[in-house]
GROMACS .gro file of N, CA and C in nm:
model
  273
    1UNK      N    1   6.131  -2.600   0.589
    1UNK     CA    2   6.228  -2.580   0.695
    1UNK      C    3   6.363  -2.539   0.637
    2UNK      N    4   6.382  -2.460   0.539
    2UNK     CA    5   6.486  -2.410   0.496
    2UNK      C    6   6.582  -2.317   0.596
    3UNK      N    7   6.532  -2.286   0.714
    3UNK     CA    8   6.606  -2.189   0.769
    3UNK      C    9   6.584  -2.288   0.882
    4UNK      N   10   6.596  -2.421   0.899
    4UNK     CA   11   6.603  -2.505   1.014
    4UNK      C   12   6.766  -2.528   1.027
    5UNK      N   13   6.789  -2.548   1.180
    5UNK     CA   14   6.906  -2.603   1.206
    5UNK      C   15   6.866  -2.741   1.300
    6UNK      N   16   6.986  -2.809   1.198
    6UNK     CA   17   6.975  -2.971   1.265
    6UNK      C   18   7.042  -2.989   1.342
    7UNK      N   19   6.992  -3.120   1.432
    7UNK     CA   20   7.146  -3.142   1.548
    7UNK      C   21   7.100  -3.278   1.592
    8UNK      N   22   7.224  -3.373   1.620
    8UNK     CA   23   7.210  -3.493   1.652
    8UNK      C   24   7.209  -3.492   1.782
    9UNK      N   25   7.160  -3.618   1.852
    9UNK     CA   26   7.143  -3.639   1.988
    9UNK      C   27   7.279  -3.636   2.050
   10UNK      N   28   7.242  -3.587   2.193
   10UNK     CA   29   7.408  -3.556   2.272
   10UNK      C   30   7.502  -3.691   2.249
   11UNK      N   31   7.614  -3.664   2.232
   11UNK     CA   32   7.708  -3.844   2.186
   11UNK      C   33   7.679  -3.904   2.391
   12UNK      N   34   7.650  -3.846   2.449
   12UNK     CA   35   7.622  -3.975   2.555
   12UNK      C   36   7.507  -4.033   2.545
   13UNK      N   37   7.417  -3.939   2.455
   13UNK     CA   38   7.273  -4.060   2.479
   13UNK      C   39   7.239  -4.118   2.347
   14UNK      N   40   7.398  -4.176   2.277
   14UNK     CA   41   7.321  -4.263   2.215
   14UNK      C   42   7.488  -4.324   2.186
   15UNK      N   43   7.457  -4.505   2.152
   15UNK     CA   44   7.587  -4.595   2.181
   15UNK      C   45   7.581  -4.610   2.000
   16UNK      N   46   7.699  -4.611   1.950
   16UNK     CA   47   7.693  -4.619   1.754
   16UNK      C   48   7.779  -4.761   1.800
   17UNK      N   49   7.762  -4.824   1.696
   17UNK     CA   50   7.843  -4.970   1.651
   17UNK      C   51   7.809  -5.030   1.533
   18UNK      N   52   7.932  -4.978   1.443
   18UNK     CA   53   7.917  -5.033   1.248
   18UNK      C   54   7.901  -5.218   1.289
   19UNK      N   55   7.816  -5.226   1.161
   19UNK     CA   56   7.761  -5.384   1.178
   19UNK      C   57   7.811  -5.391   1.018
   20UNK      N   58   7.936  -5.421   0.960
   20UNK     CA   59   7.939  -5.461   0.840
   20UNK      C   60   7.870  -5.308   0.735
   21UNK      N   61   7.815  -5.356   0.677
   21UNK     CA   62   7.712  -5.236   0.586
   21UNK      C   63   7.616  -5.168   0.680
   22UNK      N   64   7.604  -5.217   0.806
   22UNK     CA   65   7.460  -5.143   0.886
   22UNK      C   66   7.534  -5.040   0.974
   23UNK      N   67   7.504  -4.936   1.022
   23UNK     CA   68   7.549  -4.903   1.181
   23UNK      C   69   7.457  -4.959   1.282
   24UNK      N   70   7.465  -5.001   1.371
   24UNK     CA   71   7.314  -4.991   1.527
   24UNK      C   72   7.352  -4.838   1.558
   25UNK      N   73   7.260  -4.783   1.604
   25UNK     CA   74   7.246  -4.697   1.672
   25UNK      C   75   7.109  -4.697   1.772
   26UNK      N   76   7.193  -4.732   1.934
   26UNK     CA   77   7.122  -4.707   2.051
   26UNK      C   78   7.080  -4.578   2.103
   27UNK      N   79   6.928  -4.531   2.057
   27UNK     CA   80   6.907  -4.411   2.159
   27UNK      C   81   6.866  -4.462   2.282
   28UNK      N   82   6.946  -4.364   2.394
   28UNK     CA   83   6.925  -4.425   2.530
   28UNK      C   84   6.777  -4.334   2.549
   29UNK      N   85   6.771  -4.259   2.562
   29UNK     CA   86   6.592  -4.195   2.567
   29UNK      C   87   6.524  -4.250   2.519
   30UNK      N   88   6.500  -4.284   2.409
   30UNK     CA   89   6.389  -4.356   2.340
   30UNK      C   90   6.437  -4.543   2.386
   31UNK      N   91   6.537  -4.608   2.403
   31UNK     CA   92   6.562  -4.757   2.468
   31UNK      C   93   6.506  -4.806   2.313
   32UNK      N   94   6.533  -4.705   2.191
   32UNK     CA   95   6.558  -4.803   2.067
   32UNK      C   96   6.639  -4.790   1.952
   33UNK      N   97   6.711  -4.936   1.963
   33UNK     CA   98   6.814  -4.946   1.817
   33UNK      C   99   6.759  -4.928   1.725
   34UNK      N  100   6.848  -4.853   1.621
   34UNK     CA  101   6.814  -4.839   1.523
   34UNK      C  102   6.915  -4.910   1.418
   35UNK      N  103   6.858  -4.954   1.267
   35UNK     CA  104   6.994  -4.960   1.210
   35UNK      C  105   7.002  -4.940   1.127
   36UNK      N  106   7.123  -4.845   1.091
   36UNK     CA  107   7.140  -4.734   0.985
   36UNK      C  108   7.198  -4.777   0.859
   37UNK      N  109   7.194  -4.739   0.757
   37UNK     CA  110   7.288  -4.695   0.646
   37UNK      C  111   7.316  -4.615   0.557
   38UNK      N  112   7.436  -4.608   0.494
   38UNK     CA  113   7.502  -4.490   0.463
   38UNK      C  114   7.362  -4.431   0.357
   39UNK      N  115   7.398  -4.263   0.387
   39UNK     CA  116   7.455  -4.168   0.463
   39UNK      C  117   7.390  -4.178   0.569
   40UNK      N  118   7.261  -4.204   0.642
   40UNK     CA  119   7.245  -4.190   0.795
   40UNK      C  120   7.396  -4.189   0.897
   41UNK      N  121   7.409  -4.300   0.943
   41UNK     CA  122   7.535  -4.216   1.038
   41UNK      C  123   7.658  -4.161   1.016
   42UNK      N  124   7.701  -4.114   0.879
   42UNK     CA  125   7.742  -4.054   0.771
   42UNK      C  126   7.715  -3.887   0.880
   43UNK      N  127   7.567  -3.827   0.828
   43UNK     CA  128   7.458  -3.746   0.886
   43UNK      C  129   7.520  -3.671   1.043
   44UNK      N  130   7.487  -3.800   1.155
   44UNK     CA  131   7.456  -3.792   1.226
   44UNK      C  132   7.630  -3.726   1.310
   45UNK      N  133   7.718  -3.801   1.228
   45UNK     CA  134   7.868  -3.749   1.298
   45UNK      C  135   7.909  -3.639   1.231
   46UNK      N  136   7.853  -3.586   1.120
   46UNK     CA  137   7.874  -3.461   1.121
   46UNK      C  138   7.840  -3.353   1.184
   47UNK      N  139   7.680  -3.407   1.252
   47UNK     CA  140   7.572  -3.311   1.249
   47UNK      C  141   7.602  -3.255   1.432
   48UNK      N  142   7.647  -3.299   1.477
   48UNK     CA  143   7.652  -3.329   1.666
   48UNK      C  144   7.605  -3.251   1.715
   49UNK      N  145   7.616  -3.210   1.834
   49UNK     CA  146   7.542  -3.136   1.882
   49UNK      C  147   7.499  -3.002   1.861
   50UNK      N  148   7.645  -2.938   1.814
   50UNK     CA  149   7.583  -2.825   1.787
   50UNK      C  150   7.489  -2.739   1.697
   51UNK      N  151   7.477  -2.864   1.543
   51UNK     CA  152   7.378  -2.830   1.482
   51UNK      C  153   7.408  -2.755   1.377
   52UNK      N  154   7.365  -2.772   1.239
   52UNK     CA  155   7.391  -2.720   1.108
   52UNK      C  156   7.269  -2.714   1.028
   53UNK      N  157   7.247  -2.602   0.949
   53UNK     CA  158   7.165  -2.612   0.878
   53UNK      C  159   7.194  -2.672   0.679
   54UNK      N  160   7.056  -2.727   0.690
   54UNK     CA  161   7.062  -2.812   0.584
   54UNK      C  162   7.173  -2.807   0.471
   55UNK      N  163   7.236  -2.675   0.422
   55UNK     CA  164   7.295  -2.675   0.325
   55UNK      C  165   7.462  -2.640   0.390
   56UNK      N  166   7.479  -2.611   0.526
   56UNK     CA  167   7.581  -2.566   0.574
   56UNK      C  168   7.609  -2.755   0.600
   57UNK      N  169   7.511  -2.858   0.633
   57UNK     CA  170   7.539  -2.999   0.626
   57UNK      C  171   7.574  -3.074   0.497
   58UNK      N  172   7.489  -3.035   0.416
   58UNK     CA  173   7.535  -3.035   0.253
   58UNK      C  174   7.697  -3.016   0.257
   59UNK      N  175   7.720  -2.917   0.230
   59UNK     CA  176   7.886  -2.858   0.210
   59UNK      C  177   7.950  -2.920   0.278
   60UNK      N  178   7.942  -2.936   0.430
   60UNK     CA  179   8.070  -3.086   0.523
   60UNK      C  180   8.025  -3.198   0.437
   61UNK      N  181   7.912  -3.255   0.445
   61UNK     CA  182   7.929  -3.359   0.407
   61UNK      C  183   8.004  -3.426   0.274
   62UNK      N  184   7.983  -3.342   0.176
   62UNK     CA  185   8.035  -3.298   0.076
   62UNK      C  186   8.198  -3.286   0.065
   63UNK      N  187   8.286  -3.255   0.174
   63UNK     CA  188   8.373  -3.237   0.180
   63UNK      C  189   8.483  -3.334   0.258
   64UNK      N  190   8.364  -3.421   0.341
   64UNK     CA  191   8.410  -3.511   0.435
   64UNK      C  192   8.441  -3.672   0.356
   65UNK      N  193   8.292  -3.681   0.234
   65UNK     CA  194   8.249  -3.813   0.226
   65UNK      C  195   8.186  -3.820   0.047
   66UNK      N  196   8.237  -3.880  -0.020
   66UNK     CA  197   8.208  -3.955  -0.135
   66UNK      C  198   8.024  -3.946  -0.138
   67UNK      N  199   7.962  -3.845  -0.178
   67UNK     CA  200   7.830  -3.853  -0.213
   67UNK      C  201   7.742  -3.919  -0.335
   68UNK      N  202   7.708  -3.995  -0.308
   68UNK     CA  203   7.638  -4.059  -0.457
   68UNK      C  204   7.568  -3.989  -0.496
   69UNK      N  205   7.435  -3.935  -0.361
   69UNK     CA  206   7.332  -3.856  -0.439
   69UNK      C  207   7.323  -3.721  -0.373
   70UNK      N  208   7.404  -3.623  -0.377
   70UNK     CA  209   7.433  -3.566  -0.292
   70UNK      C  210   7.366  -3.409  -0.284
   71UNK      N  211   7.202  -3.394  -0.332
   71UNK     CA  212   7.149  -3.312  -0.365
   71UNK      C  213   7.048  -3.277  -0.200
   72UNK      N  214   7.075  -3.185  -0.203
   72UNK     CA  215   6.916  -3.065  -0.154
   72UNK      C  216   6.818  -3.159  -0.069
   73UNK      N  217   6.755  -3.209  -0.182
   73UNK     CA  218   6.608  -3.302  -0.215
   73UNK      C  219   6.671  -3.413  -0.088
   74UNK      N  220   6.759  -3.491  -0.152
   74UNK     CA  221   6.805  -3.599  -0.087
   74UNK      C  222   6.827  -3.616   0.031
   75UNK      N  223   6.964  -3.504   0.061
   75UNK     CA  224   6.946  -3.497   0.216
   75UNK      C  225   6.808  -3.407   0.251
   76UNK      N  226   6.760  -3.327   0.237
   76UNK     CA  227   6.631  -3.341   0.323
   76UNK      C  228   6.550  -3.431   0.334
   77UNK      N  229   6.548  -3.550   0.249
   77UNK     CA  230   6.451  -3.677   0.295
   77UNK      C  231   6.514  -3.736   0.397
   78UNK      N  232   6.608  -3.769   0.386
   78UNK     CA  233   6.712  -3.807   0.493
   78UNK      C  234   6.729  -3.779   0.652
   79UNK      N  235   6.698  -3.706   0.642
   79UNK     CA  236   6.706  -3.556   0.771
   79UNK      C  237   6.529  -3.594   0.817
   80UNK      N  238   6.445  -3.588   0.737
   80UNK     CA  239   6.291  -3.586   0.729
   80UNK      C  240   6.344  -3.801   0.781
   81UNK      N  241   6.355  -3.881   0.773
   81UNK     CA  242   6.386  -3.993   0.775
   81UNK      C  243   6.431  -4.002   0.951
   82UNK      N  244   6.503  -3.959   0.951
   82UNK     CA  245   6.633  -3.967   1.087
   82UNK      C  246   6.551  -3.858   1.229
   83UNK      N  247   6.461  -3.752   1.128
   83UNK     CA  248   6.358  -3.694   1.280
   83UNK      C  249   6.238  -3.754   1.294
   84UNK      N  250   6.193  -3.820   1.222
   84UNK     CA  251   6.119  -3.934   1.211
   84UNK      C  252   6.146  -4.033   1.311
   85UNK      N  253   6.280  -4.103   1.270
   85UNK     CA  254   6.300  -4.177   1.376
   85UNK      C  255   6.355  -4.105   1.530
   86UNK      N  256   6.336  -4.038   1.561
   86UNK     CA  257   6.369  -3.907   1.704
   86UNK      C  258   6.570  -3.941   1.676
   87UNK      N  259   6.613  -3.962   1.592
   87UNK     CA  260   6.757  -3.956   1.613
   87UNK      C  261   6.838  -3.781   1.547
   88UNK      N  262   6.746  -3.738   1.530
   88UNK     CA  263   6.784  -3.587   1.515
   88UNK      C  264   6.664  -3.446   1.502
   89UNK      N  265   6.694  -3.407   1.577
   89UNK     CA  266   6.589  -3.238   1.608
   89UNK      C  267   6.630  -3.140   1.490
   90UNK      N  268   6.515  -3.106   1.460
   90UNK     CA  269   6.525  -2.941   1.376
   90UNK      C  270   6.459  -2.815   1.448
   91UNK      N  271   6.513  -2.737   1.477
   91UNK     CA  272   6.483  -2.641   1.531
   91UNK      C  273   6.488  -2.473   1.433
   0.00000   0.00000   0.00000
């Protein structure tokens, strides 16, 4: 999916609230919390609705936020992780 563009769920259908080291994140469609940590909702407030592809998310994130592991590989597991859990579409 190299030529995929990502995009997080619309900010009304889903409620975020940092828990210490965790985020919750409520999807209201699916009626399930999730709970995140960094980079997941890191990810997800960059990514909003309108959608970025993998390496155009790379570069914000990159620019926004202190990356530990901040490779290719990584965030696509990540991304592969987070559409997994239905909290972000690739199209």
């Amino acid at each position: 999916m190299d030529d995929a563009v990502y995009r997080a769920p619309p900010t009304d259908g889903v409620l975020i609230a940092p828990l210490d080291e965790f985020t919750a994140v409520y999807h209201r469609a699916s009626g399930i919390t999730h709970l995140l940590t960094e980079p997941a909702p890191q990810i997800l407030a960059v990514l909003g609705e309108g959608g970025l592809s993998l390496d155009a998310l790379l570069d914000r994130l990159g620019q926004n936020y202190d990356l530990t592991d901040g490779t290719r590989e990584a965030l696509a597991a990540r991304l592969d992780e987070l559409i997994e859990a239905g909290l972000v579409e690739a199209a």
